[in-house]
Coordinates of C-alpha atoms in Angstrom, one line a residue:
Chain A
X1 CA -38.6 -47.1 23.0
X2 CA -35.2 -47.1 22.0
X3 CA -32.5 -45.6 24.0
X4 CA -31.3 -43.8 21.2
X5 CA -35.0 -42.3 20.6
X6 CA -35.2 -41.0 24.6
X7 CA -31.7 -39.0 24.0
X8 CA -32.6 -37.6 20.9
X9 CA -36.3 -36.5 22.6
X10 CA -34.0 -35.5 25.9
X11 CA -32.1 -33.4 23.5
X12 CA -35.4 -31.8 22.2
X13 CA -36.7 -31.1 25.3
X14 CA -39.4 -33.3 25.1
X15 CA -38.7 -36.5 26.9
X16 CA -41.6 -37.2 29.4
X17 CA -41.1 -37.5 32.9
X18 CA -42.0 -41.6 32.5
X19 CA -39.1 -41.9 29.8
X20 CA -37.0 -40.0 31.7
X21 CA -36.5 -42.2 34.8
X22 CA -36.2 -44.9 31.7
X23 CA -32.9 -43.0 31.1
X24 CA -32.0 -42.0 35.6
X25 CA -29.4 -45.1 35.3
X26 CA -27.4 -44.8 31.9
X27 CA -24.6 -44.1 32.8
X28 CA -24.2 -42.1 28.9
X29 CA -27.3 -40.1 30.2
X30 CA -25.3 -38.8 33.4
X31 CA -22.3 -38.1 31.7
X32 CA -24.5 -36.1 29.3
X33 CA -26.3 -34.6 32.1
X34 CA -22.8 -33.4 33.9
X35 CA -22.3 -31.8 30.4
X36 CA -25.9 -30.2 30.3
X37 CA -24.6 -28.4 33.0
X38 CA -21.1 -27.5 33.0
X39 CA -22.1 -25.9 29.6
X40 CA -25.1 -23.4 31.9
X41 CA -21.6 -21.8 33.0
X42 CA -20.8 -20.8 29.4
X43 CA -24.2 -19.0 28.7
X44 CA -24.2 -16.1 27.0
X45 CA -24.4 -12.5 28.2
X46 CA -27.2 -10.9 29.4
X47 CA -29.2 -9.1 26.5
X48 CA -32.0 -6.5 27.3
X49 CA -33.8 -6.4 23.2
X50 CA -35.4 -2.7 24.6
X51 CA -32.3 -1.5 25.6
X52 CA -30.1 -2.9 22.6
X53 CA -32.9 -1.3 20.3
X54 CA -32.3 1.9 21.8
X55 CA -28.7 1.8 21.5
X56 CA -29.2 0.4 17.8
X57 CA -31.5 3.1 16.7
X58 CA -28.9 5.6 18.4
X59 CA -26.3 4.1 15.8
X60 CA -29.0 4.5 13.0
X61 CA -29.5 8.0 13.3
X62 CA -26.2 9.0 13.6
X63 CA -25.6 6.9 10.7
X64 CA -28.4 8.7 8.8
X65 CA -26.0 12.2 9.9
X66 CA -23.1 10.4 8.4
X67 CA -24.1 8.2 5.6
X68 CA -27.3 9.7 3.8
X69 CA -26.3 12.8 3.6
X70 CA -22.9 11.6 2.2
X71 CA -23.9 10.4 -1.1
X72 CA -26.2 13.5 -1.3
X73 CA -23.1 15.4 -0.9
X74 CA -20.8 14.1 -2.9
X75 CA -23.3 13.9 -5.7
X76 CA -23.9 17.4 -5.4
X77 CA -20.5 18.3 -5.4
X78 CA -19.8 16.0 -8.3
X79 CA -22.5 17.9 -10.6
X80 CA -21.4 21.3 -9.3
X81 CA -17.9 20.5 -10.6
X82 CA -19.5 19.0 -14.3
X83 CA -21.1 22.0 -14.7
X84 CA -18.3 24.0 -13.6
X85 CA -15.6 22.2 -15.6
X86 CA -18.1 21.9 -18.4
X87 CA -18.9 26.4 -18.3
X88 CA -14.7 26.4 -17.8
X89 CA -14.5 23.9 -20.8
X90 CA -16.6 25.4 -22.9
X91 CA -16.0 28.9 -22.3
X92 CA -12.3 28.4 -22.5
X93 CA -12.0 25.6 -25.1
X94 CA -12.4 28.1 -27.7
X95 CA -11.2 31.1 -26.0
X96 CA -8.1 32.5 -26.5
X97 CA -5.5 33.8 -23.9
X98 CA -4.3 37.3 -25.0
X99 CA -2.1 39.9 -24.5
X100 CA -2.4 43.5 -26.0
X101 CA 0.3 46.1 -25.2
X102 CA -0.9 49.7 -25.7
X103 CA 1.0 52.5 -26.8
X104 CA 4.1 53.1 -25.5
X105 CA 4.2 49.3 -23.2
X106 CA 6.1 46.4 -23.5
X107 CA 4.8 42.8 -21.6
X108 CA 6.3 39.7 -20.9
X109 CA 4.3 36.8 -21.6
X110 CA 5.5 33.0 -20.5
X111 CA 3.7 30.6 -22.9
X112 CA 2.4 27.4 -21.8
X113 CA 5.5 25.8 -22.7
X114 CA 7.5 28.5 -20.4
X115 CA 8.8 30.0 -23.4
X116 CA 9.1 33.8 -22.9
X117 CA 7.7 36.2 -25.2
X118 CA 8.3 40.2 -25.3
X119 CA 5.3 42.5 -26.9
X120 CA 6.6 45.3 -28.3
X121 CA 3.9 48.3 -27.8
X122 CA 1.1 47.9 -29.8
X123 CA 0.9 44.3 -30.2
X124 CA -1.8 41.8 -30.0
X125 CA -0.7 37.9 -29.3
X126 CA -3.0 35.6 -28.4
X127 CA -2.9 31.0 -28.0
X128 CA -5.4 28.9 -27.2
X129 CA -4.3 27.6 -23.4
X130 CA -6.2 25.0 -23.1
X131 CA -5.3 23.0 -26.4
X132 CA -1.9 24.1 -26.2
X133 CA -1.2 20.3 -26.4
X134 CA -2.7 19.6 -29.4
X135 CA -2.5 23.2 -31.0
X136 CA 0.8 25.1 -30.3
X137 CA -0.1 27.6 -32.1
X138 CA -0.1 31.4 -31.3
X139 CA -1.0 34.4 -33.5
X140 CA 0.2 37.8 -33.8
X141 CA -0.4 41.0 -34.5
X142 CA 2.6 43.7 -34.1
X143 CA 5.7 42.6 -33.2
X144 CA 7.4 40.3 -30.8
X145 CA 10.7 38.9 -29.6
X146 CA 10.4 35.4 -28.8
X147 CA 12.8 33.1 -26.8
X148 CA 11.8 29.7 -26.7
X149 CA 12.2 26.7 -23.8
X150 CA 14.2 24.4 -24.6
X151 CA 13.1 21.4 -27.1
X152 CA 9.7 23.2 -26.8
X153 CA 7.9 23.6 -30.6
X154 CA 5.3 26.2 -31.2
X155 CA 4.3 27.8 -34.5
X156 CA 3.8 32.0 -34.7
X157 CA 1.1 32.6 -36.5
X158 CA 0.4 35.8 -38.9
X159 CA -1.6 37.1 -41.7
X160 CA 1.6 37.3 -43.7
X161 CA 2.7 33.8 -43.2
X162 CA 3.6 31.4 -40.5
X163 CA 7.3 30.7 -38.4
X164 CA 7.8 27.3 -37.2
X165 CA 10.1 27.2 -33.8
X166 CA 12.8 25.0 -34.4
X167 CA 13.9 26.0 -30.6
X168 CA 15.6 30.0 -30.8
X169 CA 15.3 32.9 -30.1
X170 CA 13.7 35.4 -32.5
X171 CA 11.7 38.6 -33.0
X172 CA 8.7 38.7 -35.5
X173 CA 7.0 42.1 -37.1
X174 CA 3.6 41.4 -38.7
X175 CA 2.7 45.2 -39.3
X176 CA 0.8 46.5 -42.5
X177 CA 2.5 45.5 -45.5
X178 CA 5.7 44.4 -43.1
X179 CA 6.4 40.8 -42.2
X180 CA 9.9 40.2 -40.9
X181 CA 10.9 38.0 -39.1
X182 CA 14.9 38.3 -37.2
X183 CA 16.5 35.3 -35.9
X184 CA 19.1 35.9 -33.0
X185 CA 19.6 32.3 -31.7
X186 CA 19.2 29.2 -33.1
X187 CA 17.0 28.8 -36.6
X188 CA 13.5 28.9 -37.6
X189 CA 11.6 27.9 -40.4
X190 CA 9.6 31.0 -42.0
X191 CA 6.6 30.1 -44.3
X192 CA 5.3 33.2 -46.3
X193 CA 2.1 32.7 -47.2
X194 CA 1.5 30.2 -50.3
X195 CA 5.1 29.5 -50.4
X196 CA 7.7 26.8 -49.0
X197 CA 9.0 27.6 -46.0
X198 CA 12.7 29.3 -45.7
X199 CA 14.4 28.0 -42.8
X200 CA 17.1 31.3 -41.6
X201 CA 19.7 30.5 -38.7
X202 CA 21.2 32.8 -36.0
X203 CA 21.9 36.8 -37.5
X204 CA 19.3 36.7 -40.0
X205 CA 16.4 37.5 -41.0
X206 CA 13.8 37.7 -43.6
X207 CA 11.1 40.4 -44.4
X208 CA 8.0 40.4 -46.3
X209 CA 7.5 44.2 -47.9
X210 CA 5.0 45.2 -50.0
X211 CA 5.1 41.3 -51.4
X212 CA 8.9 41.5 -51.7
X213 CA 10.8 39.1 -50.1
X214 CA 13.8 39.5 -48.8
X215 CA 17.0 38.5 -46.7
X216 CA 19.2 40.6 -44.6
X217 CA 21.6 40.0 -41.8
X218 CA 21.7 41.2 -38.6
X219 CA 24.5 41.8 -36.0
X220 CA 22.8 42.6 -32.7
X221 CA 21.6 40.0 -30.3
X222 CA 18.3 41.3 -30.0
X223 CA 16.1 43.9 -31.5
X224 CA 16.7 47.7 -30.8
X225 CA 13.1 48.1 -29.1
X226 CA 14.0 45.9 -26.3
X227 CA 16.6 48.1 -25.2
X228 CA 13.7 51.2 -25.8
X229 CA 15.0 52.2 -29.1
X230 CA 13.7 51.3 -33.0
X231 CA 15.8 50.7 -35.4
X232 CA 15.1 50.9 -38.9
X233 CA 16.6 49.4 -42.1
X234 CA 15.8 50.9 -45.6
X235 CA 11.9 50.8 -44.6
X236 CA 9.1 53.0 -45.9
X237 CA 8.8 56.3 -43.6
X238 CA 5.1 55.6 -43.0
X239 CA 6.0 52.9 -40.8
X240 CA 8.2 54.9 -39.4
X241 CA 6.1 56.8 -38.2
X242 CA 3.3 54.4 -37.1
X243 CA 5.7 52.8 -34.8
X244 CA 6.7 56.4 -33.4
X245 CA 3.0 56.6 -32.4
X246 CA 3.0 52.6 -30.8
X247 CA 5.5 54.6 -28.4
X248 CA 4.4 57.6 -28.1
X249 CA 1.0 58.9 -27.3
X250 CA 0.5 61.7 -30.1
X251 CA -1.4 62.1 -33.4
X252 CA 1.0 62.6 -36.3
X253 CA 0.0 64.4 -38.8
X254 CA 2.0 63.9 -41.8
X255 CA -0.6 64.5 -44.5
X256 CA 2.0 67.3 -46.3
X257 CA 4.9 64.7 -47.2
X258 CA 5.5 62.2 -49.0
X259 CA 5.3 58.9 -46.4
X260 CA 6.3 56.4 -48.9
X261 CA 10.4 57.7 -48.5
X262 CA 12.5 55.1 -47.6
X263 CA 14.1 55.7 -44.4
X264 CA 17.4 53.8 -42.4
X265 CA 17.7 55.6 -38.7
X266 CA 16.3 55.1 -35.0
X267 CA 14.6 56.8 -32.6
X268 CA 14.2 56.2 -28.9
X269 CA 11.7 55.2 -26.6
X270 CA 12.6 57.2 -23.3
X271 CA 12.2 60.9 -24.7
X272 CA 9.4 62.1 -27.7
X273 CA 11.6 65.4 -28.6
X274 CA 14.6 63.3 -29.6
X275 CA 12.7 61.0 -31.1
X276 CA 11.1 63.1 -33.2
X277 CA 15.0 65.1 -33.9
X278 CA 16.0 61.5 -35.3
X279 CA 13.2 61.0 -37.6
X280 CA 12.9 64.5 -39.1
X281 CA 16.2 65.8 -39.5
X282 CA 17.7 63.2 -41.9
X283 CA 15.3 64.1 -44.3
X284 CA 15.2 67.6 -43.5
X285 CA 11.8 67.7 -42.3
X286 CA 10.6 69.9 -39.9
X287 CA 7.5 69.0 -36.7
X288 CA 5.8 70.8 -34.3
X289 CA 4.1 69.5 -31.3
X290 CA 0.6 70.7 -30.0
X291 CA 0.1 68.8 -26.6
X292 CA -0.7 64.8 -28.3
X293 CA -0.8 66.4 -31.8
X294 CA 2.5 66.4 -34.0
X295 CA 2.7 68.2 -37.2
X296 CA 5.0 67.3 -39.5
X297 CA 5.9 69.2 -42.6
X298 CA 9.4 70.2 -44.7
Chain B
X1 CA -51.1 -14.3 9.3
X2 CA -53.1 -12.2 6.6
X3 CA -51.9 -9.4 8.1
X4 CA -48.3 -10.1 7.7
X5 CA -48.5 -9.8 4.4
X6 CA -48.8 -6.2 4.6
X7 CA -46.7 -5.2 7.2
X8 CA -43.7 -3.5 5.9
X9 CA -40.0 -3.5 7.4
X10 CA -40.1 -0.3 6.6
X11 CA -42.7 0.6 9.7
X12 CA -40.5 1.3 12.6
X13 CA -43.4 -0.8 14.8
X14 CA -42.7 -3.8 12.4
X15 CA -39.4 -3.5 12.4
X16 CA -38.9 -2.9 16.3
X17 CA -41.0 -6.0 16.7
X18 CA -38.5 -8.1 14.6
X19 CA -35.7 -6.7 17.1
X20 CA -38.3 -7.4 20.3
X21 CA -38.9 -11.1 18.7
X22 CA -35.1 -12.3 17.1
X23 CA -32.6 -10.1 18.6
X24 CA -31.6 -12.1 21.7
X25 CA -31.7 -14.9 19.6
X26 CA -29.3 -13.2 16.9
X27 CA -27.5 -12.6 20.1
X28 CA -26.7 -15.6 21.7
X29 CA -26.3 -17.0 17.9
X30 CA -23.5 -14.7 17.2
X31 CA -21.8 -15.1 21.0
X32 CA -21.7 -19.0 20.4
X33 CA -20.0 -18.4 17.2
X34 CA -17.4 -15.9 17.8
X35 CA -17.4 -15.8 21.5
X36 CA -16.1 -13.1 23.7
X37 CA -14.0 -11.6 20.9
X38 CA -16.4 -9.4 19.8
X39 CA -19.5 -7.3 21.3
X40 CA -22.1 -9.4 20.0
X41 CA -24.4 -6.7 19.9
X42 CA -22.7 -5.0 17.3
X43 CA -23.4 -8.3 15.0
X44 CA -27.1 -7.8 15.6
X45 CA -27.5 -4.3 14.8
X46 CA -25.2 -4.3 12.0
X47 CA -27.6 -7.1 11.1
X48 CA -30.6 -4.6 11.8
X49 CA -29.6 -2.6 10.1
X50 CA -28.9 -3.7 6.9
X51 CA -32.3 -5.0 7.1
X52 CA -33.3 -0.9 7.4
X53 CA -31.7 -0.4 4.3
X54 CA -33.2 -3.1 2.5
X55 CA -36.6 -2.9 4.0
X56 CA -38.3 -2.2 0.6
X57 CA -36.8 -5.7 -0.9
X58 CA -37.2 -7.8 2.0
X59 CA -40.9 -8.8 3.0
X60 CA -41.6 -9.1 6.5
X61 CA -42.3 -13.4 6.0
X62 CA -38.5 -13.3 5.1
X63 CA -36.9 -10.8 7.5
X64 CA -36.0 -13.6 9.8
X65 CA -34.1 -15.8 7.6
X66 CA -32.4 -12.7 6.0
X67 CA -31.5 -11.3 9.7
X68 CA -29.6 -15.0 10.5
X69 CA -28.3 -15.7 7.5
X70 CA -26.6 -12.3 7.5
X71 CA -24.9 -13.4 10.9
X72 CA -24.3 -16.8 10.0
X73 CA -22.2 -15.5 7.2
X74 CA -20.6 -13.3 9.3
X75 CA -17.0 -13.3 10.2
X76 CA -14.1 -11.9 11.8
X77 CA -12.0 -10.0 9.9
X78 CA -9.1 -9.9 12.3
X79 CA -7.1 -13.0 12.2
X80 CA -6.3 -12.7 15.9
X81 CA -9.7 -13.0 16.9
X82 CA -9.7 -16.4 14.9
X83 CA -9.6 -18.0 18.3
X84 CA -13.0 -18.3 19.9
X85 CA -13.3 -18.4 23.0
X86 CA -16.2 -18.8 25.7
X87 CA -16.1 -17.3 28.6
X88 CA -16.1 -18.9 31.6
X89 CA -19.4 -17.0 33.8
X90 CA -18.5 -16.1 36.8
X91 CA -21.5 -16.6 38.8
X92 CA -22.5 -20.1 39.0
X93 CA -25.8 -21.1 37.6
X94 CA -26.0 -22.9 41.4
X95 CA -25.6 -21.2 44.4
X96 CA -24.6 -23.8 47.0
X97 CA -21.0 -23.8 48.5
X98 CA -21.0 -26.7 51.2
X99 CA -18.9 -28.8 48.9
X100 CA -15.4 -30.3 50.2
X101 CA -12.2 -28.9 48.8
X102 CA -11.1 -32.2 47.1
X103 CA -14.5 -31.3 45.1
X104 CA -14.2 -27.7 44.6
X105 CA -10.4 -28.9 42.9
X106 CA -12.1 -32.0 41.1
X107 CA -14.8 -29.2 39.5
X108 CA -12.3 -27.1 38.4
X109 CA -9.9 -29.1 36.8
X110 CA -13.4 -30.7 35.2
X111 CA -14.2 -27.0 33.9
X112 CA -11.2 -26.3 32.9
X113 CA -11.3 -29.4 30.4
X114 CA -14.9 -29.0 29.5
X115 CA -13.5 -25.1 28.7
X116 CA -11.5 -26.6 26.5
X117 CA -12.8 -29.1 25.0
X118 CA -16.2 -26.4 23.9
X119 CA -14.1 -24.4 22.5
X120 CA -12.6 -26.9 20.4
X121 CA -15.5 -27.6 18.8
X122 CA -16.2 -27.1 15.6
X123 CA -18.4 -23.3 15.1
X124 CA -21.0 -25.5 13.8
X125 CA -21.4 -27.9 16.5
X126 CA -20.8 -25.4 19.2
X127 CA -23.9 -23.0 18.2
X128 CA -26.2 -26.2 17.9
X129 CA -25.0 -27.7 20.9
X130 CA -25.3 -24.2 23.1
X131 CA -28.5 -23.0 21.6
X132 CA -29.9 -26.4 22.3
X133 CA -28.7 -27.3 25.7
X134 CA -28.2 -23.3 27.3
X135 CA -30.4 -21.4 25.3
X136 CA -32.8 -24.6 25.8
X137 CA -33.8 -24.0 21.9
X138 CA -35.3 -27.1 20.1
X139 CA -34.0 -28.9 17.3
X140 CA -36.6 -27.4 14.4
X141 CA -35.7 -23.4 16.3
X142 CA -32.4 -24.3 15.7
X143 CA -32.5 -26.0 12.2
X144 CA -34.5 -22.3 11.4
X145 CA -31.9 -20.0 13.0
X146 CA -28.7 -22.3 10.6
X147 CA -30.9 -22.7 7.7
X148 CA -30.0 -26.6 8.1
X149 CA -32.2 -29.4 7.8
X150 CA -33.6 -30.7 11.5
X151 CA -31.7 -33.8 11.2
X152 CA -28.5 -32.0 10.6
X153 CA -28.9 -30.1 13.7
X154 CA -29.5 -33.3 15.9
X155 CA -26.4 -34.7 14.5
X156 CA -24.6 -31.1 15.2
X157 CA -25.6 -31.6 18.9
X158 CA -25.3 -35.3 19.0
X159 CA -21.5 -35.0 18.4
X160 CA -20.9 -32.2 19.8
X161 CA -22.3 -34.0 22.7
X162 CA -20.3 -37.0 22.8
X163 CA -17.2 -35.2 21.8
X164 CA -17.2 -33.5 24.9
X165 CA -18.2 -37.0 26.6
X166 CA -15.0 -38.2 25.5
X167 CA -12.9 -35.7 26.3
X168 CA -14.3 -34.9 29.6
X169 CA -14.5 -39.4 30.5
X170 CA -10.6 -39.4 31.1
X171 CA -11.0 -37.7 34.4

């Protein structure tokens, strides 16, 4: 047999006892030999398979703790927040943030876009938060002074007609029969309805009464009910009084005159006696007060 | 062997028989490849149990191959345990001491070559040569455990072995 035969069967650990005294002399074999052993010295650790099983099925179960219930987790928490986000979505997508003043309250109201608006009492405004991105729109009912952010666009919303923000500061009315919209700051573009908008600038305004259109200049900075007082410019005496009952709680009861009287005066919001003084003595008319019931006759 | 067939990984008896039958194998495997840098335990169970988690794809004729190829492929992350190093055992696989001092010197500047030299060998050639000559695995074990061809693993061993010869013939 060849040498090179008995090293490779050496190597395989199948080299008969005969073949291997074949081999006792090379000096190759010896050197291989000394190798054969210096390498015993290099042998790997110690490894006990029952006790490393142990230890690995240790690891697996607190694995199992760690990692199964993980994805069981997280996909729960996942689908709670779909269903959450989808109810919030779809509950809010179409619902509209609002703000209603009763009689006789004012309310500050930041829009999305940290403009500030001020609800005079009796005032419904309402804008779709969550598609204030795509839809900066808000809608009113009653009347409101707005002062817009900086750069920010929105677009007031009535029955009457529409006001574009060109970035002001403004007060809109959108009360039966009245639209009127008062520019202190700045301009806005006012868009009765079916006609082309009429852009107004800083000190004036335009109202919508009874289907006439008209414009009028103003010299105050903001409207008389923010400082708790109305103010009234050649307007019919029915509205007059409506807005005497947004800030007061009382019943009028003016069925004895004639309400379509035009009427320029004030009244103010801190006191219903004086008020009532302001309205009724221009016109020489007379009232009388039964707890929340007013009377008023000539 | 018709049995086999049927048993499942899954089973914890099957599966704690693989462990009882390849882990000291998949053991010594993984020490000759990365050495002392790592806990070579940790290579076989994170072997194992990847093998749990895929219990339902792997058949039981198959689990070997799929448990040492996963630590074949194996390797260190860390760039500062690139270097592989086998420790040198401490207790001597022979227990006699009446040896003269010029001896004792001559045997440990030997070791310290043959140190050397072992772990200068290629990963390839180092597993063959150590399963074959400590782990006194034959060629065709071997050749199964690499998922190389017989012949490939008597070459592995072959040079390895005369690398060392070399190295070690200076002295």
């Amino acid at each position: 047999m060849k040498k090179e035969n008995l090293f490779l069967r050496w190597l395989d650990h199948s080299l008969s006892e005969a073949d291997r005294t074949a081999l006792q002399d090379d000096e190759r074999f010896s050197a291989y030999e000394k190798i054969s052993q210096a390498a015993q010295y290099f042998r790997a650790p110690e490894f006990d398979a029952s006790s490393s099983y142990d230890r690995l099925r240790l690891k697996q179960q607190e694995e199992t703790k760690v990692r199964r219930l993980k994805p069981w987790r997280i996909a729960s928490a996942i689908a709670a927040l779909l269903v959450l986000g989808f109810l919030v979505f779809n509950l809010n997508a179409d619902e509209l943030t609002t703000y209603s003043t009763a009689t006789a309250e004012s309310l500050e109201v930041t829009l999305p876009d940290d403009s500030a608006v001020q609800l005079n009492a009796g005032t419904t405004l309402s804008f779709n938060e969550e598609k204030w991105q795509d839809a900066r729109d808000v809608s009113l009912d009653g009347e409101a002074l707005f002062k817009v952010a900086k750069g920010s666009t929105f677009t007031v919303e009535t029955d009457a007609g529409s006001v574009q923000v060109l970035g002001t500061e403004f007060n809109v009315i959108n009360r039966e029969g009245l639209f009127e919209v008062t520019c202190y700051e700045g301009r806005v573009a006012v868009a009765i309805n079916g006609k082309e908008a009429v852009e107004i600038t800083a000190g004036q305004g335009l109202r919508l009464l009874n289907s006439k259109a008209s414009r009028f200049e103003t010299a105050v900075s903001n409207p008389s009910w923010v400082n708790d007082k109305s103010v009234f410019k050649s307007t019919p005496y029915h509205m007059i009084l409506a807005e005497l009952q947004r800030h007061y709680t009382i019943q009028i009861d003016a069925s004895a005159i004639d309400k379509s009287v035009i009427f320029t005066g004030s009244f103010t919001h801190q006191d219903l006696e004086t008020a009532l003084r302001a309205v009724t003595e221009p016109l020489q008319l007379k009232y009388k007060i039964d707890g929340d019931r007013v009377t008023i006759t000539k | 062997m018709k049995k086999e067939l049927f048993d499942s990984v899954c089973e914890e008896k099957v599966y704690e028989r693989l462990y009882q039958q390849h882990a000291r194998d998949l053991h010594d495997f993984c020490y000759y490849k990365f050495g002392d840098s790592i806990n070579p335990e940790d290579k076989v169970h994170e072997a194992f149990m990847k093998l749990w988690e895929k219990c339902k794809e792997v058949p039981f004729a198959k689990a070997k191959s799929f448990l040492f190829t996963l630590v074949n492929n194996a390797s260190l992350n860390s760039i500062k345990h690139q270097k592989v190093v086998l420790k040198h055992q401490a207790v001597k696989p022979k227990g006699y001491t009446n040896e003269t001092p010029e001896f004792v010197m001559e045997e440990q500047q030997f070791m310290q070559r043959f140190e050397r030299a072992l772990n200068n060998l290629p990963e390839g050639q180092r597993i063959a040569f150590m399963l074959n000559r400590v782990e006194g695995k034959k060629h065709q074990e071997i050749a199964d455990m690499l998922g190389i061809s017989r012949k490939a693993v008597e070459k592995r061993i072959y040079t390895a072995l005369d690398k060392l010869r070399q190295e070690i013939k200076e002295l």
